[in-house]
Coordinates of C-alpha atoms in Angstrom, one line a residue:
Chain Y
M179 CA 36.8 15.7 8.8
E180 CA 32.9 15.7 8.9
L181 CA 32.7 18.7 7.3
I182 CA 34.8 17.7 4.3
V183 CA 32.8 14.4 3.9
A184 CA 29.6 16.8 4.1
L185 CA 30.9 18.7 1.3
A186 CA 31.6 15.7 -0.7
I187 CA 28.3 14.4 -0.1
G188 CA 26.7 17.8 -1.3
V189 CA 28.8 17.8 -4.4
L190 CA 27.9 13.8 -5.2
F191 CA 24.1 14.8 -4.8
S192 CA 24.3 18.0 -7.1
V193 CA 26.2 16.3 -9.6
G194 CA 23.8 13.4 -9.5
V195 CA 20.7 15.6 -9.9
Y196 CA 22.5 17.2 -12.5
L197 CA 23.0 13.9 -14.7
I198 CA 19.5 12.5 -13.7
L199 CA 17.9 15.8 -15.4
S200 CA 19.6 15.0 -18.8
K201 CA 18.0 13.2 -21.5
S202 CA 20.7 10.3 -22.2
L203 CA 19.9 7.1 -20.5
L204 CA 23.5 6.2 -19.7
R205 CA 23.8 9.8 -17.8
I206 CA 20.7 9.2 -15.9
L207 CA 22.0 5.9 -14.7
L208 CA 25.3 7.0 -13.6
G209 CA 23.3 9.9 -11.9
T210 CA 21.2 7.5 -9.7
N211 CA 24.8 5.8 -8.8
L212 CA 26.2 9.0 -7.7
I213 CA 23.2 9.9 -5.5
T214 CA 23.4 6.2 -4.2
H215 CA 27.0 6.8 -3.2
G216 CA 26.2 10.0 -1.7
V217 CA 23.3 8.4 0.5
H218 CA 25.8 5.8 1.7
L219 CA 28.3 8.3 2.5
L220 CA 25.8 10.4 4.5
L221 CA 24.7 7.3 6.5
L222 CA 28.5 6.6 7.4
T223 CA 29.0 10.2 8.6
M224 CA 25.8 10.9 10.4
S225 CA 27.1 8.3 13.2
G226 CA 30.5 10.2 13.5
L227 CA 33.6 9.2 11.8
K228 CA 36.3 7.5 13.8
T229 CA 34.9 7.9 17.2
G230 CA 37.0 5.0 18.8
A231 CA 38.6 1.5 18.4
P232 CA 37.0 -1.1 16.0
P233 CA 34.3 -2.8 18.0
L234 CA 35.9 -6.1 18.9
L235 CA 36.3 -6.8 22.8
G236 CA 39.8 -7.9 22.4
E237 CA 40.7 -4.1 21.6
K238 CA 40.2 -3.1 25.6
A239 CA 39.7 0.4 24.2
E240 CA 38.0 3.2 26.0
A241 CA 35.5 4.0 23.3
Y242 CA 34.3 1.9 20.1
V243 CA 32.9 2.7 16.9
D244 CA 29.1 1.8 16.4
P245 CA 28.8 -1.0 14.0
L246 CA 25.2 -0.4 13.2
P247 CA 25.5 2.0 10.4
Q248 CA 28.3 0.2 8.9
A249 CA 25.8 -2.9 8.8
L250 CA 22.9 -0.6 7.2
I251 CA 25.2 0.7 4.5
L252 CA 26.5 -3.0 3.6
T253 CA 23.0 -4.0 3.2
S254 CA 22.4 -0.8 1.2
I255 CA 25.0 -1.4 -1.0
V256 CA 24.2 -4.7 -1.9
I257 CA 20.5 -3.7 -2.7
S258 CA 21.6 -0.7 -4.9
F259 CA 24.1 -3.1 -6.7
G260 CA 21.4 -5.3 -7.6
V261 CA 19.2 -2.4 -8.6
T262 CA 21.9 -0.8 -10.6
A263 CA 22.6 -4.2 -12.6
F264 CA 18.9 -4.4 -13.4
F265 CA 18.5 -0.8 -14.3
I266 CA 22.0 -1.3 -16.8
V267 CA 20.0 -4.2 -18.3
L268 CA 16.8 -2.2 -18.8
A269 CA 18.3 0.5 -20.4
Y270 CA 20.4 -1.7 -22.8
R271 CA 17.1 -3.4 -23.9
T272 CA 15.7 0.0 -24.3
Y273 CA 18.5 0.8 -26.4
R274 CA 18.3 -2.3 -28.5
S275 CA 14.5 -1.8 -29.2
T276 CA 14.5 2.0 -30.0
G277 CA 18.2 2.3 -31.3
T278 CA 19.0 5.4 -29.3
D279 CA 19.5 6.1 -25.6
D280 CA 17.7 9.4 -25.7
V281 CA 14.9 9.3 -23.4
E282 CA 12.6 11.0 -26.0
G283 CA 13.1 8.0 -28.5
T284 CA 11.0 5.9 -26.3
K285 CA 8.1 8.1 -26.5
E286 CA 4.9 7.0 -28.5
E287 CA 2.4 9.0 -30.2
R288 CA -0.7 9.6 -28.2
Q289 CA -4.2 9.3 -29.6
Chain G
M177 CA 8.4 -15.2 21.1
N178 CA 6.2 -16.8 18.3
N179 CA 8.1 -18.3 15.6
L180 CA 5.1 -18.4 13.3
L181 CA 5.4 -14.7 12.3
V182 CA 8.2 -15.7 9.9
L183 CA 6.2 -18.1 8.0
P184 CA 4.4 -15.4 5.7
L185 CA 7.9 -14.7 4.4
L186 CA 9.6 -17.8 4.5
I187 CA 6.8 -19.6 2.4
P188 CA 6.6 -17.4 -0.7
A189 CA 10.5 -16.7 -0.5
F190 CA 11.5 -20.3 -0.5
T191 CA 8.4 -21.1 -3.1
A192 CA 10.2 -18.6 -5.3
V193 CA 13.3 -20.3 -5.0
I194 CA 12.1 -23.6 -5.9
L195 CA 10.3 -22.2 -9.0
I196 CA 13.4 -20.5 -10.4
F197 CA 14.9 -24.5 -10.9
L198 CA 11.6 -25.4 -12.5
K199 CA 11.6 -23.1 -15.3
E200 CA 10.2 -25.2 -18.1
R201 CA 7.9 -27.3 -16.0
V202 CA 4.7 -25.0 -16.2
D203 CA 2.3 -27.5 -14.6
L204 CA 4.5 -28.1 -11.7
Q205 CA 5.1 -24.3 -10.9
R206 CA 1.2 -23.8 -11.0
I207 CA 0.8 -26.8 -8.6
I208 CA 3.6 -25.6 -6.3
S209 CA 2.5 -22.0 -6.6
A210 CA -1.1 -22.8 -5.6
V211 CA -0.3 -25.0 -2.8
S212 CA 2.1 -21.9 -1.4
V213 CA -0.6 -19.5 -1.4
C214 CA -3.2 -21.5 0.5
L215 CA -0.6 -22.3 3.0
N216 CA 0.1 -18.5 3.4
I217 CA -3.7 -18.0 3.9
L218 CA -3.8 -20.9 6.4
V219 CA -0.8 -19.3 8.4
A220 CA -2.2 -15.8 8.4
G221 CA -5.6 -17.1 9.2
I222 CA -3.7 -18.7 12.5
I223 CA -2.0 -15.5 13.2
V224 CA -5.0 -13.4 13.3
Y225 CA -6.8 -16.1 15.5
Q226 CA -3.5 -15.9 17.9
V227 CA -3.4 -12.0 17.9
S228 CA -7.2 -12.0 18.9
A229 CA -6.7 -14.5 21.6
K230 CA -3.4 -13.6 23.2
G231 CA -2.6 -9.9 22.1
I232 CA 0.3 -8.7 19.9
Q233 CA 2.6 -11.3 19.0
T234 CA 6.5 -10.6 18.5
L235 CA 9.5 -12.4 17.4
Y236 CA 13.1 -11.4 18.2
M237 CA 15.2 -12.7 15.4
G238 CA 18.2 -14.7 16.6
G239 CA 17.2 -14.3 20.2
W240 CA 18.5 -10.5 20.2
L241 CA 15.7 -8.5 22.4
P242 CA 14.8 -5.0 21.4
P243 CA 16.3 -2.3 20.6
Y244 CA 19.0 -4.6 19.4
G245 CA 18.4 -6.9 16.4
I246 CA 15.3 -6.9 14.2
V247 CA 11.9 -7.6 15.7
F248 CA 8.8 -9.1 13.8
V249 CA 5.6 -7.5 15.3
A250 CA 2.2 -9.0 14.6
D251 CA -0.6 -6.5 16.1
M252 CA -4.2 -6.9 14.8
F253 CA -3.6 -4.3 12.0
A254 CA -0.6 -6.2 10.4
A255 CA -2.2 -9.5 10.9
L256 CA -5.4 -8.6 9.2
L257 CA -3.5 -7.0 6.2
V258 CA -1.4 -10.2 5.9
L259 CA -4.6 -12.2 5.9
I260 CA -6.1 -10.1 3.1
G261 CA -3.1 -9.6 1.0
A262 CA -2.8 -13.5 1.4
I263 CA -6.1 -14.0 0.1
V264 CA -5.9 -11.5 -2.7
G265 CA -2.4 -12.8 -3.6
A266 CA -4.2 -16.1 -4.0
A267 CA -7.0 -14.6 -6.1
C268 CA -4.3 -12.9 -8.4
L269 CA -2.3 -16.1 -8.8
F270 CA -5.4 -18.2 -9.8
F271 CA -6.5 -15.5 -12.2
S272 CA -3.1 -15.6 -13.6
F273 CA -3.4 -19.2 -14.6
A274 CA -6.2 -18.2 -16.8
S275 CA -4.9 -15.0 -18.2
I276 CA -1.2 -14.7 -18.2
G277 CA -0.1 -16.9 -21.1
E278 CA 2.6 -19.4 -21.4
E279 CA 5.6 -17.3 -22.4
R280 CA 5.4 -15.0 -19.2
E281 CA 5.1 -18.5 -17.2
R282 CA 8.1 -19.9 -18.6
F283 CA 10.0 -16.8 -18.2
Y284 CA 10.0 -16.5 -14.2
Y285 CA 6.5 -15.1 -13.8
Y286 CA 5.7 -17.0 -10.6
P287 CA 9.2 -16.5 -9.0
F288 CA 8.7 -12.7 -9.4
F289 CA 5.0 -13.0 -8.2
H290 CA 6.2 -14.9 -5.0
F291 CA 9.1 -12.4 -4.3
L292 CA 6.6 -9.7 -4.4
L293 CA 4.5 -11.4 -1.7
T294 CA 7.5 -12.0 0.2
G295 CA 8.4 -8.1 0.2
V296 CA 4.6 -7.1 1.1
F297 CA 4.1 -9.4 4.0
G298 CA 7.7 -8.4 5.3
S299 CA 6.7 -4.9 4.9
F300 CA 3.4 -5.6 7.1
L301 CA 5.0 -7.5 9.6
T302 CA 8.4 -6.0 10.2
G303 CA 9.0 -3.7 13.5
D304 CA 12.2 -2.1 12.2
L305 CA 12.5 0.8 9.9
F306 CA 15.5 -0.2 8.2
N307 CA 14.0 -3.9 7.7
L308 CA 10.6 -2.0 6.2
F309 CA 13.3 -0.3 3.5
V310 CA 14.8 -3.8 2.9
C311 CA 11.1 -5.5 2.4
F312 CA 10.4 -2.5 0.3
E313 CA 13.2 -3.1 -2.1
V314 CA 12.3 -6.9 -2.5
L315 CA 9.0 -6.1 -3.4
L316 CA 10.0 -3.1 -5.7
V317 CA 12.6 -5.1 -7.4
A318 CA 10.0 -7.9 -8.1
S319 CA 7.5 -5.2 -9.4
Y320 CA 10.2 -4.0 -11.8
A321 CA 10.5 -7.3 -13.3
L322 CA 6.7 -7.9 -13.3
I323 CA 6.2 -4.5 -15.2
V324 CA 9.0 -5.1 -17.9
L325 CA 8.3 -8.9 -18.4
G326 CA 7.3 -9.1 -22.0
G327 CA 9.4 -6.4 -23.1
S328 CA 7.3 -4.4 -25.4
K329 CA 8.4 -0.9 -26.1
G330 CA 5.8 0.8 -23.9
Q331 CA 6.7 -1.7 -20.9
L332 CA 10.1 -0.7 -21.5
R333 CA 9.3 3.0 -21.3
E334 CA 7.1 2.9 -18.3
T335 CA 9.6 0.6 -16.3
L336 CA 12.3 3.2 -17.0
K337 CA 10.1 5.8 -15.4
Y338 CA 9.1 3.6 -12.5
V339 CA 12.5 2.3 -11.9
L340 CA 13.9 5.8 -11.7
V341 CA 11.3 7.4 -9.6
N342 CA 11.5 4.5 -7.0
V343 CA 15.6 4.5 -7.0
I344 CA 15.2 8.3 -6.0
S345 CA 12.7 7.7 -3.4
S346 CA 14.6 4.6 -2.1
S347 CA 17.7 6.9 -1.9
L348 CA 15.7 9.6 0.0
F349 CA 14.4 7.0 2.1
V350 CA 17.9 5.8 3.1
A351 CA 18.8 9.2 3.8
T352 CA 16.0 9.6 6.1
L353 CA 17.0 6.7 7.9
A354 CA 20.5 8.4 8.4
Y355 CA 19.1 11.5 9.9
L356 CA 16.7 9.5 12.3
Y357 CA 19.6 7.4 13.5
A358 CA 21.7 10.2 14.4
A359 CA 19.0 12.0 15.9
T360 CA 17.6 9.1 18.0
G361 CA 20.2 6.5 17.8
T362 CA 17.6 3.7 17.2
L363 CA 15.6 2.4 14.2
N364 CA 13.3 0.0 16.2
M365 CA 9.7 1.4 15.5
A366 CA 8.6 1.1 19.3
H367 CA 11.9 2.2 20.7
L368 CA 11.6 5.3 18.2
S369 CA 8.3 6.0 19.6
M370 CA 9.8 6.2 23.0
R371 CA 12.6 8.1 22.0
V372 CA 10.6 10.7 20.1
A373 CA 8.3 11.2 22.9
E374 CA 11.2 11.8 25.2
A375 CA 13.0 14.5 23.3
G376 CA 10.0 16.1 22.0
Q377 CA 9.2 16.4 18.6
G378 CA 11.1 19.4 17.6
G379 CA 13.0 20.9 14.5
V380 CA 15.0 18.0 13.2
L381 CA 12.6 15.3 14.1
N382 CA 9.8 17.3 12.4
V383 CA 11.7 17.5 9.3
I384 CA 12.6 13.8 9.2
A385 CA 8.8 13.1 9.7
V386 CA 8.1 15.1 6.7
L387 CA 10.8 13.4 5.0
L388 CA 9.5 10.1 5.7
L389 CA 6.0 11.3 4.5
I390 CA 7.3 12.3 1.1
V391 CA 9.0 8.7 0.7
F392 CA 6.0 6.6 1.9
S393 CA 3.7 9.2 -0.3
I394 CA 5.5 8.4 -3.4
K395 CA 5.1 4.6 -2.8
A396 CA 1.5 5.0 -2.0
G397 CA 0.6 7.6 -4.6
L398 CA -0.7 10.0 -2.2
L399 CA -0.4 13.5 -4.0
L400 CA 2.9 12.1 -5.7
F401 CA 1.1 9.9 -7.7
F402 CA 2.3 11.3 -11.2
W403 CA 4.0 8.1 -12.0
L404 CA 1.2 5.8 -11.2
P405 CA -1.6 5.8 -14.0
D406 CA 0.9 5.6 -16.9
S407 CA 3.3 2.8 -15.0
Y408 CA 0.1 0.6 -13.8
S409 CA -1.1 0.7 -17.3
A410 CA 1.7 -1.0 -18.9
P411 CA 1.6 -4.7 -17.6
P412 CA -1.0 -7.4 -17.9
V413 CA -4.4 -7.5 -16.0
A414 CA -3.4 -9.9 -13.2
V415 CA -0.3 -8.1 -12.5
R416 CA -2.3 -4.6 -12.5
A417 CA -4.7 -6.3 -10.1
L418 CA -1.7 -7.1 -7.8
F419 CA -0.3 -3.8 -7.9
G420 CA -3.6 -1.8 -7.5
A421 CA -4.5 -4.2 -4.6
L422 CA -1.3 -4.4 -2.9
L423 CA 1.5 -1.8 -3.6
T424 CA -0.1 1.3 -3.2
K425 CA -1.7 -0.3 0.4
V426 CA 2.0 -1.1 1.5
G427 CA 2.7 2.6 1.2
L428 CA -0.5 3.5 2.9
Y429 CA 0.4 0.9 5.8
A430 CA 4.0 2.7 6.3
I431 CA 2.2 6.0 6.6
I432 CA -0.1 4.7 9.0
R433 CA 2.3 3.0 11.1
T434 CA 4.8 5.8 11.0
F435 CA 2.3 8.8 12.2
T436 CA 0.3 6.6 14.7
L437 CA 3.3 5.1 16.4
I438 CA 6.3 7.2 16.1
F439 CA 5.5 10.8 15.0
V440 CA 2.2 11.4 17.2
Q441 CA 3.7 14.4 19.1
E442 CA 3.0 17.3 16.5
P443 CA -0.1 16.4 14.9
G444 CA -0.7 20.1 14.2
L445 CA 2.0 20.0 11.6
T446 CA 2.3 16.4 10.1
H447 CA -1.4 15.2 10.4
T448 CA -2.5 18.9 8.9
L449 CA 0.0 18.3 6.1
I450 CA -1.6 14.6 5.5
A451 CA -5.1 16.6 5.4
W452 CA -4.4 18.8 2.6
M453 CA -2.3 16.0 0.5
A454 CA -5.6 13.7 1.1
G455 CA -8.0 16.5 0.0
A456 CA -5.5 17.4 -3.1
T457 CA -5.2 13.6 -4.1
M458 CA -9.1 13.0 -4.0
I459 CA -9.8 16.1 -6.2
L460 CA -7.1 15.3 -8.8
G461 CA -7.8 11.8 -8.8
A462 CA -11.5 12.5 -9.4
I463 CA -10.8 15.0 -12.2
G464 CA -8.5 12.0 -13.7
A465 CA -11.3 9.5 -13.5
L466 CA -13.8 11.9 -15.4
A467 CA -11.1 12.9 -17.9
Y468 CA -10.3 9.4 -19.3
N469 CA -12.0 7.2 -21.7
D470 CA -10.0 4.0 -21.7
L471 CA -10.9 1.6 -19.0
G472 CA -7.2 1.2 -17.6
R473 CA -6.9 5.0 -16.6
I474 CA -10.1 5.2 -15.2
F475 CA -9.4 2.3 -13.0
N476 CA -6.2 3.6 -12.1
Y477 CA -7.6 7.0 -11.1
N478 CA -10.1 5.3 -9.1
I479 CA -7.2 3.7 -7.0
I480 CA -5.8 7.2 -6.5
I481 CA -9.2 8.7 -5.1
S482 CA -9.2 5.9 -2.7
V483 CA -5.6 6.4 -1.5
G484 CA -6.8 10.0 -0.6
F485 CA -9.9 9.0 1.1
I486 CA -7.8 6.7 3.3
A487 CA -5.1 9.4 4.0
F488 CA -7.9 11.5 5.1
G489 CA -9.1 9.0 7.8
I490 CA -5.2 9.0 8.9
S491 CA -5.3 12.8 9.3
V492 CA -8.5 12.9 11.5
A493 CA -6.7 10.3 13.8
T494 CA -9.4 9.3 16.2
Q495 CA -10.0 5.6 17.3
D496 CA -13.3 5.6 15.5
S497 CA -11.6 6.8 12.2
L498 CA -8.6 4.6 12.4
N499 CA -11.1 1.8 12.8
G500 CA -12.7 3.3 9.9
V501 CA -9.2 3.4 7.9
V502 CA -8.5 -0.2 8.7
F503 CA -11.8 -1.5 7.6
Y504 CA -11.5 0.5 4.4
L505 CA -8.2 -0.5 3.7
M506 CA -9.5 -4.2 3.9
H507 CA -12.3 -3.6 1.7
D508 CA -10.4 -1.6 -1.2
M509 CA -7.6 -4.3 -1.3
V510 CA -10.5 -6.8 -2.2
A511 CA -12.5 -4.4 -4.1
K512 CA -9.8 -3.0 -6.3
A513 CA -8.2 -6.4 -7.3
L514 CA -11.8 -7.4 -8.1
L515 CA -12.4 -4.3 -10.0
F516 CA -9.2 -5.1 -12.2
F517 CA -10.2 -8.8 -13.0
L518 CA -13.5 -7.7 -14.1
G519 CA -11.7 -5.2 -16.2
G520 CA -9.5 -7.7 -17.6
M521 CA -12.6 -9.8 -18.7
I522 CA -14.2 -6.9 -20.2
I523 CA -11.0 -6.1 -22.3
S524 CA -10.5 -9.5 -23.5
A525 CA -14.1 -10.1 -24.3
S526 CA -14.6 -6.9 -26.3
G527 CA -10.7 -6.7 -27.7
T528 CA -10.1 -3.0 -26.8
D529 CA -9.8 -0.9 -23.8
R530 CA -11.5 2.1 -25.2
L531 CA -15.0 2.7 -23.7
K532 CA -16.4 4.3 -27.2
E533 CA -15.6 1.0 -28.8
M534 CA -17.4 -1.0 -26.4
G535 CA -21.2 -2.2 -25.8
G536 CA -23.6 -4.8 -25.4
L537 CA -21.7 -7.3 -23.3
I538 CA -24.6 -7.7 -20.8
R539 CA -26.1 -10.2 -23.3
R540 CA -23.1 -12.4 -23.7
Y541 CA -21.7 -12.2 -20.0
P542 CA -24.5 -11.1 -17.6
W543 CA -22.4 -12.4 -14.6
T544 CA -19.6 -10.0 -15.2
G545 CA -22.0 -7.1 -15.6
W546 CA -24.2 -7.5 -12.6
M547 CA -20.9 -8.2 -10.7
F548 CA -19.6 -5.0 -12.1
F549 CA -22.6 -3.2 -10.8
V550 CA -22.7 -4.5 -7.4
L551 CA -19.2 -3.7 -6.9
T552 CA -19.4 -0.2 -8.2
L553 CA -22.0 0.0 -5.2
A554 CA -19.5 -1.2 -2.8
L555 CA -16.9 1.0 -3.9
V556 CA -19.1 3.9 -3.6
G557 CA -20.1 3.0 0.1
V558 CA -23.8 1.6 -0.5
P559 CA -25.0 -0.5 2.6
P560 CA -25.0 -3.5 3.2
L561 CA -21.7 -3.8 0.9
S562 CA -18.1 -3.8 2.5
G563 CA -17.3 -0.2 1.5
F564 CA -20.0 1.2 3.7
A565 CA -18.8 0.4 7.5
G566 CA -15.3 2.2 6.8
K567 CA -16.4 5.2 4.9
V568 CA -19.3 5.9 7.6
M569 CA -16.8 5.8 10.4
M570 CA -14.2 7.8 8.7
V571 CA -16.7 10.5 7.4
R572 CA -18.8 10.5 10.7
S573 CA -15.5 11.4 12.8
G574 CA -14.3 13.8 10.0
F575 CA -17.6 15.9 10.9
G576 CA -17.1 15.2 14.7
Q577 CA -13.5 16.6 14.6
N578 CA -14.0 19.8 12.7
H579 CA -12.7 18.5 9.4
V580 CA -15.9 19.6 7.5
T581 CA -14.1 20.6 4.3
L582 CA -12.3 17.5 3.9
A583 CA -15.5 15.1 4.8
L584 CA -17.6 17.3 2.1
I585 CA -14.6 16.5 -0.6
A586 CA -14.6 12.7 0.6
L587 CA -18.3 12.4 0.3
G588 CA -17.8 14.4 -3.0
S589 CA -15.3 12.0 -4.4
S590 CA -17.7 9.1 -3.5
F591 CA -20.1 10.6 -6.1
I592 CA -17.2 10.8 -8.7
V593 CA -16.4 7.3 -8.2
L594 CA -20.1 6.4 -8.7
Y595 CA -20.5 8.4 -11.7
S596 CA -17.3 7.3 -13.5
L597 CA -18.0 3.7 -12.9
I598 CA -21.7 3.7 -13.8
K599 CA -20.4 5.6 -17.0
V600 CA -18.2 2.4 -17.6
F601 CA -21.2 0.1 -16.9
Q602 CA -23.5 1.8 -19.2
Q603 CA -20.9 2.1 -22.2
V604 CA -19.8 -1.5 -21.6
F605 CA -22.5 -3.4 -20.9
W606 CA -25.5 -1.6 -22.6
G607 CA -26.4 -0.9 -26.0
G608 CA -25.6 -3.2 -29.0
E609 CA -22.2 -4.6 -29.6
K610 CA -20.0 -2.1 -31.9
R611 CA -17.3 -4.2 -32.9
E612 CA -17.8 -6.8 -35.6
E613 CA -15.2 -9.8 -34.7
Q614 CA -15.9 -11.4 -31.3
V615 CA -13.0 -12.2 -29.4
K616 CA -14.0 -15.0 -26.8
P617 CA -11.7 -15.0 -23.9
L618 CA -10.1 -18.4 -23.7
H619 CA -10.6 -19.2 -20.4
Y620 CA -13.8 -17.4 -18.9
K621 CA -14.9 -20.0 -16.5
A622 CA -11.3 -20.1 -14.8
M623 CA -11.3 -16.2 -14.7
M624 CA -14.8 -16.3 -13.0
V625 CA -13.8 -18.4 -10.2
P626 CA -11.3 -16.1 -8.3
A627 CA -13.5 -13.1 -9.2
A628 CA -16.5 -14.9 -7.7
V629 CA -14.6 -15.5 -4.5
L630 CA -13.6 -11.8 -4.1
F631 CA -16.9 -11.1 -5.0
A632 CA -18.4 -13.2 -2.2
I633 CA -15.9 -11.6 0.2
V634 CA -16.9 -8.2 -0.5
I635 CA -20.6 -9.3 0.3
L636 CA -19.8 -11.0 3.5
M637 CA -17.5 -8.3 4.8
G638 CA -20.5 -5.8 4.3
V639 CA -23.1 -8.3 5.7
G640 CA -21.1 -9.5 8.5
A641 CA -19.6 -6.0 9.3
E642 CA -20.3 -6.5 12.9
T643 CA -18.1 -9.6 13.4
V644 CA -15.3 -7.8 11.3
N645 CA -15.7 -4.8 13.3
G646 CA -14.6 -7.0 16.3
Y647 CA -11.2 -7.5 14.8
V648 CA -11.2 -3.9 13.2
S649 CA -11.3 -2.1 16.5
Q650 CA -8.8 -4.4 18.2
A651 CA -6.4 -3.1 15.2
G652 CA -8.0 0.4 15.5
A653 CA -7.3 0.4 19.5
V654 CA -3.4 -0.3 19.1
L655 CA -3.1 2.5 16.3
A656 CA -4.7 4.9 18.5
D657 CA -2.6 4.2 21.6
P658 CA 0.9 3.6 21.0
A659 CA 1.8 2.7 24.3
L660 CA 0.1 -0.9 23.7
Y661 CA 2.3 -1.6 20.7
I662 CA 5.4 -0.2 22.7
N663 CA 4.7 -2.5 25.6
A664 CA 4.2 -5.4 23.9
V665 CA 7.5 -4.9 21.9
M666 CA 9.5 -3.6 24.9
K667 CA 8.4 -6.0 27.6
E668 CA 11.4 -7.9 28.0

């Protein structure tokens, strides 16, 4: 299972990097999103997938899942949600002021 | 347990939230902001006093003892940086009153300002790596907003780049934390230090160490500073001063904390890498400072040179050089803020930021001119000003530890700083005025007050170096011996 998830993370990262290297703002934005998803999956996988019962005392199980990585992911998802929202608004404002979503359109002639 | 430690976070956070509801009441916003920053200086002062009297202070959030739960730690290094950060933040706030303009004040400038301070103080005080990431994000999101506030085309362009660079580096940070947690099973810094020492810093941990170095170097502008000169040129001067004084220093703080506390077993790899990066940063920064002819970029490259200089001190890593790092870091926060204040006055007095179109300002603004001249000497490291003590400690131990090449580069970079700033001084203040129309800054006196306060600190830190050194060597002792930090955090 870990191997499959690891491969999925690799795919997410490579697609994300490919998108970020393009010139369209929207693609760059989607690229950062995919990379963040990849990172969250990585965080989940590094602690081992499904190593025991849910971390509740009532379960009376032999082994429990480590809850900390999940708490970390939750925090990280919330943060990336906020940053993405800001990024989308920023991209939209740039589109409104330059009339294009090509990053070359924001260039300014240097003296 | 010391509940005071959370106040440097709570005060700006609450202030920011209150200010959001007072959008239209600019006068009220100013009063509340001013009270808040003054309160922060007071709290930071008390924390410094407590640390100097009773040793390292800790706060276990929610009563969860380490390694569980989040711990806040104030050793002397963190406490001093919080104090200086609070003072510089206050100065930037008062400078904003005079220079930022009504439009920005009505569109949430002050809330973002206080959120930025929240993130900065949180980064200094936290003793948990994941919490450090969260504090980084708080200050980054606030800084995105501060750069783009105003919404001109140039600002939008620079913010896009700045956001993209930081989103990538934050992703890398979280990925590194995932590896680190898998390898050691903890994220508490003191506990990490113990675990890394037990396991021996082998292959995986070395990779993690280098990844962390890359992440923090992007934030600090150590070698990976490609984004810095343009992004820092976009916002107004008060914001630039805040960024130049605080943001890169937070990255440096993280590097210092990580490589004096956690990854100390393999200095042959990590510290050599830092040394190479420091040398390259100083050289490239010097080239940049000489190459440009506008005030903003010259100052930005001066930030980069000093980042390289401090990293040189980190790579030497003796008690003496770490003392120097702490001293120089404090000096640099104050001096860089002052440099941008004076630069802001010059730009608004002459109506341009190109050196070639300036001249003769000494007649109209003698105080600004002479302050700039003395500040230049302080940045170069001429005694008895504040830059001298830190530089002498770092360079001395650099020569003592056979880092001769690097120490020579560091000394050379000081001459470049001297040359680039004296060039600015000559062109701006000497000669005749080259522009016909006179743009007199609206609030010259109000701008002078925070600048004069920082100027006084630059002089006092130099003249009273012996007193300051008492505190600084207490900070350096903890950095040089991780056991002190670990014992204070893990004692219960």
